[in-house]
PDB file of N, CA and C in Angstrom:
ATOM      1  N   MET A   1     -86.717 -49.403-173.046  1.00 81.00           N
ATOM      2  CA  MET A   1     -86.703 -50.741-172.490  1.00 81.00           C
ATOM      3  C   MET A   1     -88.084 -51.410-172.627  1.00 81.00           C
ATOM      4  N   LEU A   2     -89.146 -50.651-172.317  1.00 86.00           N
ATOM      5  CA  LEU A   2     -90.500 -51.193-172.413  1.00 86.00           C
ATOM      6  C   LEU A   2     -90.841 -51.526-173.857  1.00 86.00           C
ATOM      7  N   GLN A   3     -90.423 -50.661-174.780  1.00 84.00           N
ATOM      8  CA  GLN A   3     -90.688 -50.902-176.195  1.00 84.00           C
ATOM      9  C   GLN A   3     -90.047 -52.216-176.645  1.00 84.00           C
ATOM     10  N   THR A   4     -88.820 -52.463-176.243  1.00 83.00           N
ATOM     11  CA  THR A   4     -88.115 -53.697-176.613  1.00 83.00           C
ATOM     12  C   THR A   4     -88.826 -54.912-176.028  1.00 83.00           C
ATOM     13  N   LEU A   5     -89.252 -54.814-174.787  1.00 88.00           N
ATOM     14  CA  LEU A   5     -89.968 -55.911-174.133  1.00 88.00           C
ATOM     15  C   LEU A   5     -91.280 -56.213-174.860  1.00 88.00           C
ATOM     16  N   VAL A   6     -92.034 -55.176-175.183  1.00 88.00           N
ATOM     17  CA  VAL A   6     -93.298 -55.353-175.903  1.00 88.00           C
ATOM     18  C   VAL A   6     -93.028 -55.943-177.288  1.00 88.00           C
ATOM     19  N   HIS A   7     -92.046 -55.403-177.990  1.00 86.00           N
ATOM     20  CA  HIS A   7     -91.725 -55.850-179.346  1.00 86.00           C
ATOM     21  C   HIS A   7     -91.417 -57.353-179.379  1.00 86.00           C
ATOM     22  N   TYR A   8     -90.501 -57.779-178.555  1.00 85.00           N
ATOM     23  CA  TYR A   8     -90.096 -59.188-178.597  1.00 85.00           C
ATOM     24  C   TYR A   8     -91.132 -60.116-177.983  1.00 85.00           C
ATOM     25  N   SER A   9     -91.925 -59.623-177.061  1.00 89.00           N
ATOM     26  CA  SER A   9     -93.044 -60.425-176.547  1.00 89.00           C
ATOM     27  C   SER A   9     -94.049 -60.669-177.661  1.00 89.00           C
ATOM     28  N   LEU A  10     -94.327 -59.635-178.452  1.00 89.00           N
ATOM     29  CA  LEU A  10     -95.251 -59.787-179.574  1.00 89.00           C
ATOM     30  C   LEU A  10     -94.676 -60.720-180.639  1.00 89.00           C
ATOM     31  N   HIS A  11     -93.361 -60.692-180.833  1.00 89.00           N
ATOM     32  CA  HIS A  11     -92.742 -61.557-181.841  1.00 89.00           C
ATOM     33  C   HIS A  11     -92.709 -63.029-181.420  1.00 89.00           C
ATOM     34  N   PHE A  12     -92.578 -63.298-180.124  1.00 91.00           N
ATOM     35  CA  PHE A  12     -92.414 -64.687-179.688  1.00 91.00           C
ATOM     36  C   PHE A  12     -93.617 -65.257-178.943  1.00 91.00           C
ATOM     37  N   LEU A  13     -94.236 -64.486-178.077  1.00 93.00           N
ATOM     38  CA  LEU A  13     -95.325 -65.021-177.259  1.00 93.00           C
ATOM     39  C   LEU A  13     -96.671 -64.987-177.962  1.00 93.00           C
ATOM     40  N   MET A  14     -96.976 -63.904-178.655  1.00 94.00           N
ATOM     41  CA  MET A  14     -98.272 -63.802-179.342  1.00 94.00           C
ATOM     42  C   MET A  14     -98.451 -64.863-180.427  1.00 94.00           C
ATOM     43  N   PRO A  15     -97.410 -65.205-181.200  1.00 95.00           N
ATOM     44  CA  PRO A  15     -97.610 -66.299-182.149  1.00 95.00           C
ATOM     45  C   PRO A  15     -98.007 -67.604-181.452  1.00 95.00           C
ATOM     46  N   GLY A  16     -97.496 -67.812-180.251  1.00 95.00           N
ATOM     47  CA  GLY A  16     -97.898 -68.992-179.481  1.00 95.00           C
ATOM     48  C   GLY A  16     -99.368 -68.948-179.124  1.00 95.00           C
ATOM     49  N   LEU A  17     -99.846 -67.785-178.717  1.00 95.00           N
ATOM     50  CA  LEU A  17    -101.261 -67.628-178.397  1.00 95.00           C
ATOM     51  C   LEU A  17    -102.118 -67.786-179.647  1.00 95.00           C
ATOM     52  N   ILE A  18    -101.702 -67.166-180.731  1.00 96.00           N
ATOM     53  CA  ILE A  18    -102.428 -67.300-182.004  1.00 96.00           C
ATOM     54  C   ILE A  18    -102.473 -68.771-182.423  1.00 96.00           C
ATOM     55  N   ALA A  19    -101.345 -69.474-182.276  1.00 96.00           N
ATOM     56  CA  ALA A  19    -101.287 -70.888-182.645  1.00 96.00           C
ATOM     57  C   ALA A  19    -102.248 -71.711-181.784  1.00 96.00           C
ATOM     58  N   CYS A  20    -102.277 -71.439-180.485  1.00 96.00           N
ATOM     59  CA  CYS A  20    -103.165 -72.193-179.592  1.00 96.00           C
ATOM     60  C   CYS A  20    -104.635 -71.942-179.894  1.00 96.00           C
ATOM     61  N   VAL A  21    -104.977 -70.730-180.265  1.00 96.00           N
ATOM     62  CA  VAL A  21    -106.375 -70.373-180.501  1.00 96.00           C
ATOM     63  C   VAL A  21    -106.844 -70.822-181.885  1.00 96.00           C
ATOM     64  N   PHE A  22    -106.055 -70.545-182.930  1.00 95.00           N
ATOM     65  CA  PHE A  22    -106.519 -70.770-184.294  1.00 95.00           C
ATOM     66  C   PHE A  22    -106.003 -72.058-184.951  1.00 95.00           C
ATOM     67  N   PHE A  23    -104.926 -72.609-184.423  1.00 94.00           N
ATOM     68  CA  PHE A  23    -104.353 -73.825-185.003  1.00 94.00           C
ATOM     69  C   PHE A  23    -104.173 -74.868-183.902  1.00 94.00           C
ATOM     70  N   ARG A  24    -105.202 -75.018-183.096  1.00 95.00           N
ATOM     71  CA  ARG A  24    -105.146 -75.836-181.880  1.00 95.00           C
ATOM     72  C   ARG A  24    -104.618 -77.248-182.130  1.00 95.00           C
ATOM     73  N   LYS A  25    -105.039 -77.875-183.213  1.00 95.00           N
ATOM     74  CA  LYS A  25    -104.663 -79.263-183.491  1.00 95.00           C
ATOM     75  C   LYS A  25    -103.144 -79.417-183.651  1.00 95.00           C
ATOM     76  N   ASN A  26    -102.511 -78.460-184.303  1.00 95.00           N
ATOM     77  CA  ASN A  26    -101.056 -78.495-184.549  1.00 95.00           C
ATOM     78  C   ASN A  26    -100.394 -77.229-184.024  1.00 95.00           C
ATOM     79  N   TRP A  27    -100.728 -76.818-182.825  1.00 96.00           N
ATOM     80  CA  TRP A  27    -100.285 -75.518-182.333  1.00 96.00           C
ATOM     81  C   TRP A  27     -98.768 -75.398-182.222  1.00 96.00           C
ATOM     82  N   LYS A  28     -98.083 -76.480-181.859  1.00 97.00           N
ATOM     83  CA  LYS A  28     -96.618 -76.393-181.726  1.00 97.00           C
ATOM     84  C   LYS A  28     -95.967 -76.139-183.085  1.00 97.00           C
ATOM     85  N   LYS A  29     -96.422 -76.873-184.090  1.00 97.00           N
ATOM     86  CA  LYS A  29     -95.894 -76.686-185.444  1.00 97.00           C
ATOM     87  C   LYS A  29     -96.203 -75.281-185.937  1.00 97.00           C
ATOM     88  N   ALA A  30     -97.441 -74.825-185.708  1.00 97.00           N
ATOM     89  CA  ALA A  30     -97.835 -73.479-186.146  1.00 97.00           C
ATOM     90  C   ALA A  30     -96.997 -72.419-185.446  1.00 97.00           C
ATOM     91  N   TRP A  31     -96.747 -72.590-184.156  1.00 97.00           N
ATOM     92  CA  TRP A  31     -95.953 -71.624-183.391  1.00 97.00           C
ATOM     93  C   TRP A  31     -94.528 -71.555-183.949  1.00 97.00           C
ATOM     94  N   ILE A  32     -93.937 -72.712-184.181  1.00 97.00           N
ATOM     95  CA  ILE A  32     -92.571 -72.741-184.714  1.00 97.00           C
ATOM     96  C   ILE A  32     -92.517 -72.064-186.086  1.00 97.00           C
ATOM     97  N   ILE A  33     -93.487 -72.368-186.934  1.00 97.00           N
ATOM     98  CA  ILE A  33     -93.512 -71.749-188.270  1.00 97.00           C
ATOM     99  C   ILE A  33     -93.641 -70.237-188.150  1.00 97.00           C
ATOM    100  N   MET A  34     -94.533 -69.776-187.265  1.00 96.00           N
ATOM    101  CA  MET A  34     -94.714 -68.327-187.121  1.00 96.00           C
ATOM    102  C   MET A  34     -93.473 -67.657-186.546  1.00 96.00           C
ATOM    103  N   VAL A  35     -92.783 -68.317-185.631  1.00 96.00           N
ATOM    104  CA  VAL A  35     -91.540 -67.745-185.110  1.00 96.00           C
ATOM    105  C   VAL A  35     -90.472 -67.722-186.211  1.00 96.00           C
ATOM    106  N   LEU A  36     -90.458 -68.758-187.057  1.00 97.00           N
ATOM    107  CA  LEU A  36     -89.492 -68.784-188.158  1.00 97.00           C
ATOM    108  C   LEU A  36     -89.729 -67.675-189.182  1.00 97.00           C
ATOM    109  N   THR A  37     -90.943 -67.130-189.212  1.00 96.00           N
ATOM    110  CA  THR A  37     -91.184 -66.028-190.144  1.00 96.00           C
ATOM    111  C   THR A  37     -90.388 -64.786-189.751  1.00 96.00           C
ATOM    112  N   MET A  38     -89.785 -64.814-188.582  1.00 94.00           N
ATOM    113  CA  MET A  38     -88.903 -63.704-188.195  1.00 94.00           C
ATOM    114  C   MET A  38     -87.683 -63.625-189.105  1.00 94.00           C
ATOM    115  N   LEU A  39     -87.440 -64.674-189.876  1.00 96.00           N
ATOM    116  CA  LEU A  39     -86.345 -64.628-190.849  1.00 96.00           C
ATOM    117  C   LEU A  39     -86.558 -63.531-191.879  1.00 96.00           C
ATOM    118  N   VAL A  40     -87.780 -63.019-191.959  1.00 97.00           N
ATOM    119  CA  VAL A  40     -88.068 -61.899-192.856  1.00 97.00           C
ATOM    120  C   VAL A  40     -87.188 -60.691-192.481  1.00 97.00           C
ATOM    121  N   ASP A  41     -86.698 -60.677-191.269  1.00 93.00           N
ATOM    122  CA  ASP A  41     -85.831 -59.574-190.832  1.00 93.00           C
ATOM    123  C   ASP A  41     -84.430 -59.644-191.430  1.00 93.00           C
ATOM    124  N   LEU A  42     -84.140 -60.687-192.189  1.00 95.00           N
ATOM    125  CA  LEU A  42     -82.844 -60.741-192.861  1.00 95.00           C
ATOM    126  C   LEU A  42     -82.673 -59.586-193.842  1.00 95.00           C
ATOM    127  N   ASP A  43     -83.785 -58.999-194.266  1.00 95.00           N
ATOM    128  CA  ASP A  43     -83.671 -57.858-195.178  1.00 95.00           C
ATOM    129  C   ASP A  43     -83.055 -56.641-194.486  1.00 95.00           C
ATOM    130  N   HIS A  44     -82.969 -56.666-193.182  1.00 92.00           N
ATOM    131  CA  HIS A  44     -82.303 -55.580-192.457  1.00 92.00           C
ATOM    132  C   HIS A  44     -80.810 -55.548-192.780  1.00 92.00           C
ATOM    133  N   LEU A  45     -80.269 -56.689-193.201  1.00 94.00           N
ATOM    134  CA  LEU A  45     -78.848 -56.749-193.552  1.00 94.00           C
ATOM    135  C   LEU A  45     -78.516 -55.896-194.775  1.00 94.00           C
ATOM    136  N   LEU A  46     -79.544 -55.533-195.544  1.00 93.00           N
ATOM    137  CA  LEU A  46     -79.340 -54.702-196.735  1.00 93.00           C
ATOM    138  C   LEU A  46     -79.286 -53.208-196.406  1.00 93.00           C
ATOM    139  N   ALA A  47     -79.631 -52.867-195.171  1.00 92.00           N
ATOM    140  CA  ALA A  47     -79.690 -51.451-194.782  1.00 92.00           C
ATOM    141  C   ALA A  47     -78.366 -50.992-194.176  1.00 92.00           C
ATOM    142  N   ASP A  48     -78.153 -49.699-194.225  1.00 91.00           N
ATOM    143  CA  ASP A  48     -76.978 -49.105-193.602  1.00 91.00           C
ATOM    144  C   ASP A  48     -77.437 -47.921-192.763  1.00 91.00           C
ATOM    145  N   PRO A  49     -77.342 -47.973-191.465  1.00 91.00           N
ATOM    146  CA  PRO A  49     -76.827 -49.076-190.655  1.00 91.00           C
ATOM    147  C   PRO A  49     -77.817 -50.245-190.617  1.00 91.00           C
ATOM    148  N   ILE A  50     -77.302 -51.413-190.279  1.00 89.00           N
ATOM    149  CA  ILE A  50     -78.149 -52.606-190.225  1.00 89.00           C
ATOM    150  C   ILE A  50     -79.269 -52.415-189.216  1.00 89.00           C
ATOM    151  N   PHE A  51     -78.944 -51.861-188.056  1.00 83.00           N
ATOM    152  CA  PHE A  51     -79.955 -51.634-187.018  1.00 83.00           C
ATOM    153  C   PHE A  51     -80.008 -50.159-186.669  1.00 83.00           C
ATOM    154  N   ASP A  52     -81.173 -49.609-186.722  1.00 86.00           N
ATOM    155  CA  ASP A  52     -81.413 -48.232-186.299  1.00 86.00           C
ATOM    156  C   ASP A  52     -82.703 -48.246-185.479  1.00 86.00           C
ATOM    157  N   PRO A  53     -82.597 -48.063-184.158  1.00 79.00           N
ATOM    158  CA  PRO A  53     -83.783 -48.177-183.310  1.00 79.00           C
ATOM    159  C   PRO A  53     -84.867 -47.144-183.624  1.00 79.00           C
ATOM    160  N   ASN A  54     -84.511 -46.086-184.322  1.00 85.00           N
ATOM    161  CA  ASN A  54     -85.484 -45.041-184.642  1.00 85.00           C
ATOM    162  C   ASN A  54     -86.066 -45.168-186.051  1.00 85.00           C
ATOM    163  N   ARG A  55     -85.671 -46.199-186.780  1.00 90.00           N
ATOM    164  CA  ARG A  55     -86.141 -46.379-188.155  1.00 90.00           C
ATOM    165  C   ARG A  55     -87.394 -47.253-188.154  1.00 90.00           C
ATOM    166  N   CYS A  56     -88.364 -46.860-188.948  1.00 93.00           N
ATOM    167  CA  CYS A  56     -89.578 -47.658-189.131  1.00 93.00           C
ATOM    168  C   CYS A  56     -89.306 -48.675-190.241  1.00 93.00           C
ATOM    169  N   SER A  57     -89.405 -49.947-189.915  1.00 94.00           N
ATOM    170  CA  SER A  57     -89.134 -51.004-190.895  1.00 94.00           C
ATOM    171  C   SER A  57     -90.166 -51.049-192.011  1.00 94.00           C
ATOM    172  N   ILE A  58     -91.407 -50.711-191.687  1.00 96.00           N
ATOM    173  CA  ILE A  58     -92.491 -50.802-192.665  1.00 96.00           C
ATOM    174  C   ILE A  58     -92.260 -49.765-193.765  1.00 96.00           C
ATOM    175  N   GLY A  59     -92.184 -50.256-194.980  1.00 95.00           N
ATOM    176  CA  GLY A  59     -91.959 -49.378-196.116  1.00 95.00           C
ATOM    177  C   GLY A  59     -90.490 -49.066-196.373  1.00 95.00           C
ATOM    178  N   PHE A  60     -89.598 -49.510-195.496  1.00 95.00           N
ATOM    179  CA  PHE A  60     -88.173 -49.222-195.668  1.00 95.00           C
ATOM    180  C   PHE A  60     -87.423 -50.426-196.227  1.00 95.00           C
ATOM    181  N   HIS A  61     -87.605 -51.579-195.601  1.00 96.00           N
ATOM    182  CA  HIS A  61     -86.915 -52.798-196.023  1.00 96.00           C
ATOM    183  C   HIS A  61     -87.746 -53.527-197.083  1.00 96.00           C
ATOM    184  N   PRO A  62     -87.089 -54.218-198.019  1.00 96.00           N
ATOM    185  CA  PRO A  62     -87.826 -54.870-199.118  1.00 96.00           C
ATOM    186  C   PRO A  62     -88.901 -55.855-198.659  1.00 96.00           C
ATOM    187  N   LEU A  63     -88.612 -56.682-197.668  1.00 97.00           N
ATOM    188  CA  LEU A  63     -89.593 -57.660-197.210  1.00 97.00           C
ATOM    189  C   LEU A  63     -90.596 -57.063-196.223  1.00 97.00           C
ATOM    190  N   HIS A  64     -90.453 -55.775-195.961  1.00 97.00           N
ATOM    191  CA  HIS A  64     -91.399 -55.026-195.124  1.00 97.00           C
ATOM    192  C   HIS A  64     -92.119 -53.962-195.959  1.00 97.00           C
ATOM    193  N   SER A  65     -92.004 -54.075-197.285  1.00 97.00           N
ATOM    194  CA  SER A  65     -92.622 -53.088-198.180  1.00 97.00           C
ATOM    195  C   SER A  65     -94.121 -53.340-198.281  1.00 97.00           C
ATOM    196  N   TYR A  66     -94.821 -52.347-198.796  1.00 97.00           N
ATOM    197  CA  TYR A  66     -96.269 -52.496-198.951  1.00 97.00           C
ATOM    198  C   TYR A  66     -96.590 -53.567-199.994  1.00 97.00           C
ATOM    199  N   TRP A  67     -95.740 -53.723-200.995  1.00 98.00           N
ATOM    200  CA  TRP A  67     -95.927 -54.780-201.997  1.00 98.00           C
ATOM    201  C   TRP A  67     -95.798 -56.151-201.326  1.00 98.00           C
ATOM    202  N   ALA A  68     -94.790 -56.302-200.492  1.00 98.00           N
ATOM    203  CA  ALA A  68     -94.586 -57.574-199.796  1.00 98.00           C
ATOM    204  C   ALA A  68     -95.766 -57.864-198.867  1.00 98.00           C
ATOM    205  N   ILE A  69     -96.234 -56.848-198.158  1.00 98.00           N
ATOM    206  CA  ILE A  69     -97.374 -57.029-197.260  1.00 98.00           C
ATOM    207  C   ILE A  69     -98.609 -57.449-198.053  1.00 98.00           C
ATOM    208  N   GLY A  70     -98.780 -56.880-199.241  1.00 98.00           N
ATOM    209  CA  GLY A  70     -99.874 -57.305-200.111  1.00 98.00           C
ATOM    210  C   GLY A  70     -99.756 -58.773-200.491  1.00 98.00           C
ATOM    211  N   ALA A  71     -98.532 -59.215-200.763  1.00 98.00           N
ATOM    212  CA  ALA A  71     -98.298 -60.629-201.090  1.00 98.00           C
ATOM    213  C   ALA A  71     -98.616 -61.518-199.888  1.00 98.00           C
ATOM    214  N   TYR A  72     -98.266 -61.050-198.681  1.00 98.00           N
ATOM    215  CA  TYR A  72     -98.571 -61.830-197.473  1.00 98.00           C
ATOM    216  C   TYR A  72    -100.081 -61.935-197.282  1.00 98.00           C
ATOM    217  N   CYS A  73    -100.795 -60.857-197.607  1.00 98.00           N
ATOM    218  CA  CYS A  73    -102.268 -60.892-197.530  1.00 98.00           C
ATOM    219  C   CYS A  73    -102.829 -61.912-198.515  1.00 98.00           C
ATOM    220  N   ALA A  74    -102.286 -61.940-199.726  1.00 98.00           N
ATOM    221  CA  ALA A  74    -102.740 -62.898-200.733  1.00 98.00           C
ATOM    222  C   ALA A  74    -102.439 -64.332-200.287  1.00 98.00           C
ATOM    223  N   MET A  75    -101.283 -64.537-199.650  1.00 98.00           N
ATOM    224  CA  MET A  75    -100.910 -65.867-199.166  1.00 98.00           C
ATOM    225  C   MET A  75    -101.918 -66.400-198.150  1.00 98.00           C
ATOM    226  N   PHE A  76    -102.549 -65.498-197.420  1.00 98.00           N
ATOM    227  CA  PHE A  76    -103.516 -65.911-196.401  1.00 98.00           C
ATOM    228  C   PHE A  76    -104.636 -66.748-197.005  1.00 98.00           C
ATOM    229  N   PHE A  77    -104.958 -66.512-198.260  1.00 98.00           N
ATOM    230  CA  PHE A  77    -106.064 -67.213-198.909  1.00 98.00           C
ATOM    231  C   PHE A  77    -105.648 -68.543-199.541  1.00 98.00           C
ATOM    232  N   ILE A  78    -104.385 -68.897-199.401  1.00 98.00           N
ATOM    233  CA  ILE A  78    -103.883 -70.198-199.850  1.00 98.00           C
ATOM    234  C   ILE A  78    -103.756 -71.070-198.598  1.00 98.00           C
ATOM    235  N   PRO A  79    -104.604 -72.064-198.446  1.00 97.00           N
ATOM    236  CA  PRO A  79    -104.607 -72.856-197.205  1.00 97.00           C
ATOM    237  C   PRO A  79    -103.235 -73.398-196.794  1.00 97.00           C
ATOM    238  N   GLN A  80    -102.435 -73.841-197.758  1.00 96.00           N
ATOM    239  CA  GLN A  80    -101.116 -74.395-197.440  1.00 96.00           C
ATOM    240  C   GLN A  80    -100.142 -73.330-196.937  1.00 96.00           C
ATOM    241  N   ALA A  81    -100.401 -72.083-197.217  1.00 97.00           N
ATOM    242  CA  ALA A  81     -99.497 -70.992-196.829  1.00 97.00           C
ATOM    243  C   ALA A  81    -100.066 -70.143-195.692  1.00 97.00           C
ATOM    244  N   ARG A  82    -101.220 -70.503-195.189  1.00 97.00           N
ATOM    245  CA  ARG A  82    -101.923 -69.645-194.230  1.00 97.00           C
ATOM    246  C   ARG A  82    -101.120 -69.399-192.950  1.00 97.00           C
ATOM    247  N   ILE A  83    -100.509 -70.425-192.388  1.00 97.00           N
ATOM    248  CA  ILE A  83     -99.759 -70.228-191.137  1.00 97.00           C
ATOM    249  C   ILE A  83     -98.593 -69.274-191.372  1.00 97.00           C
ATOM    250  N   VAL A  84     -97.890 -69.436-192.475  1.00 98.00           N
ATOM    251  CA  VAL A  84     -96.778 -68.531-192.810  1.00 98.00           C
ATOM    252  C   VAL A  84     -97.312 -67.112-192.990  1.00 98.00           C
ATOM    253  N   ALA A  85     -98.431 -66.981-193.687  1.00 98.00           N
ATOM    254  CA  ALA A  85     -99.026 -65.663-193.914  1.00 98.00           C
ATOM    255  C   ALA A  85     -99.409 -65.000-192.601  1.00 98.00           C
ATOM    256  N   VAL A  86    -100.014 -65.750-191.708  1.00 97.00           N
ATOM    257  CA  VAL A  86    -100.395 -65.192-190.403  1.00 97.00           C
ATOM    258  C   VAL A  86     -99.143 -64.732-189.654  1.00 97.00           C
ATOM    259  N   GLY A  87     -98.101 -65.550-189.677  1.00 97.00           N
ATOM    260  CA  GLY A  87     -96.854 -65.169-189.021  1.00 97.00           C
ATOM    261  C   GLY A  87     -96.253 -63.901-189.607  1.00 97.00           C
ATOM    262  N   LEU A  88     -96.225 -63.815-190.926  1.00 98.00           N
ATOM    263  CA  LEU A  88     -95.663 -62.632-191.587  1.00 98.00           C
ATOM    264  C   LEU A  88     -96.508 -61.387-191.336  1.00 98.00           C
ATOM    265  N   LEU A  89     -97.815 -61.541-191.420  1.00 97.00           N
ATOM    266  CA  LEU A  89     -98.693 -60.381-191.187  1.00 97.00           C
ATOM    267  C   LEU A  89     -98.620 -59.912-189.739  1.00 97.00           C
ATOM    268  N   PHE A  90     -98.554 -60.853-188.812  1.00 95.00           N
ATOM    269  CA  PHE A  90     -98.422 -60.431-187.416  1.00 95.00           C
ATOM    270  C   PHE A  90     -97.065 -59.783-187.169  1.00 95.00           C
ATOM    271  N   HIS A  91     -96.040 -60.274-187.855  1.00 95.00           N
ATOM    272  CA  HIS A  91     -94.712 -59.660-187.769  1.00 95.00           C
ATOM    273  C   HIS A  91     -94.773 -58.205-188.247  1.00 95.00           C
ATOM    274  N   MET A  92     -95.456 -57.978-189.363  1.00 97.00           N
ATOM    275  CA  MET A  92     -95.586 -56.618-189.898  1.00 97.00           C
ATOM    276  C   MET A  92     -96.370 -55.735-188.923  1.00 97.00           C
ATOM    277  N   LEU A  93     -97.412 -56.278-188.316  1.00 95.00           N
ATOM    278  CA  LEU A  93     -98.181 -55.524-187.324  1.00 95.00           C
ATOM    279  C   LEU A  93     -97.302 -55.143-186.139  1.00 95.00           C
ATOM    280  N   THR A  94     -96.508 -56.082-185.677  1.00 93.00           N
ATOM    281  CA  THR A  94     -95.597 -55.813-184.559  1.00 93.00           C
ATOM    282  C   THR A  94     -94.607 -54.714-184.927  1.00 93.00           C
ATOM    283  N   ASP A  95     -94.047 -54.793-186.123  1.00 93.00           N
ATOM    284  CA  ASP A  95     -93.100 -53.761-186.544  1.00 93.00           C
ATOM    285  C   ASP A  95     -93.802 -52.413-186.737  1.00 93.00           C
ATOM    286  N   TYR A  96     -95.051 -52.431-187.186  1.00 94.00           N
ATOM    287  CA  TYR A  96     -95.809 -51.189-187.332  1.00 94.00           C
ATOM    288  C   TYR A  96     -96.063 -50.542-185.971  1.00 94.00           C
ATOM    289  N   ILE A  97     -96.317 -51.352-184.962  1.00 91.00           N
ATOM    290  CA  ILE A  97     -96.512 -50.818-183.611  1.00 91.00           C
ATOM    291  C   ILE A  97     -95.255 -50.083-183.175  1.00 91.00           C
ATOM    292  N   ASP A  98     -94.074 -50.606-183.540  1.00 87.00           N
ATOM    293  CA  ASP A  98     -92.819 -49.904-183.245  1.00 87.00           C
ATOM    294  C   ASP A  98     -92.769 -48.542-183.915  1.00 87.00           C
ATOM    295  N   CYS A  99     -93.329 -48.458-185.118  1.00 90.00           N
ATOM    296  CA  CYS A  99     -93.335 -47.175-185.838  1.00 90.00           C
ATOM    297  C   CYS A  99     -94.184 -46.133-185.105  1.00 90.00           C
ATOM    298  N   LEU A 100     -95.197 -46.591-184.404  1.00 90.00           N
ATOM    299  CA  LEU A 100     -96.087 -45.681-183.667  1.00 90.00           C
ATOM    300  C   LEU A 100     -95.513 -45.296-182.307  1.00 90.00           C
ATOM    301  N   TRP A 101     -94.589 -46.080-181.805  1.00 81.00           N
ATOM    302  CA  TRP A 101     -94.085 -45.917-180.436  1.00 81.00           C
ATOM    303  C   TRP A 101     -93.482 -44.570-180.227  1.00 81.00           C
TER     304      TRP A 101
END
């Protein structure tokens, strides 16, 4: 129960804090964009079973692969893609924390 609470708090509340601190001028837009990066979890639909609470997403799902994470890191250096990159990278960090749980 605590793991689920921490996981979803990190997915929804922390992007808001990140948006307020680093994208203060447009924090609402940045927050919405970062929350929308949760669509990266659509790659879970390719897995069987779709949801496995004991499975580590990092390295398992295509959009959670190390290649994809490398692409998200590269996106960070493109100013127009930076908010999306921050959202995706924080999403990967949140999912990695689940792997350690």
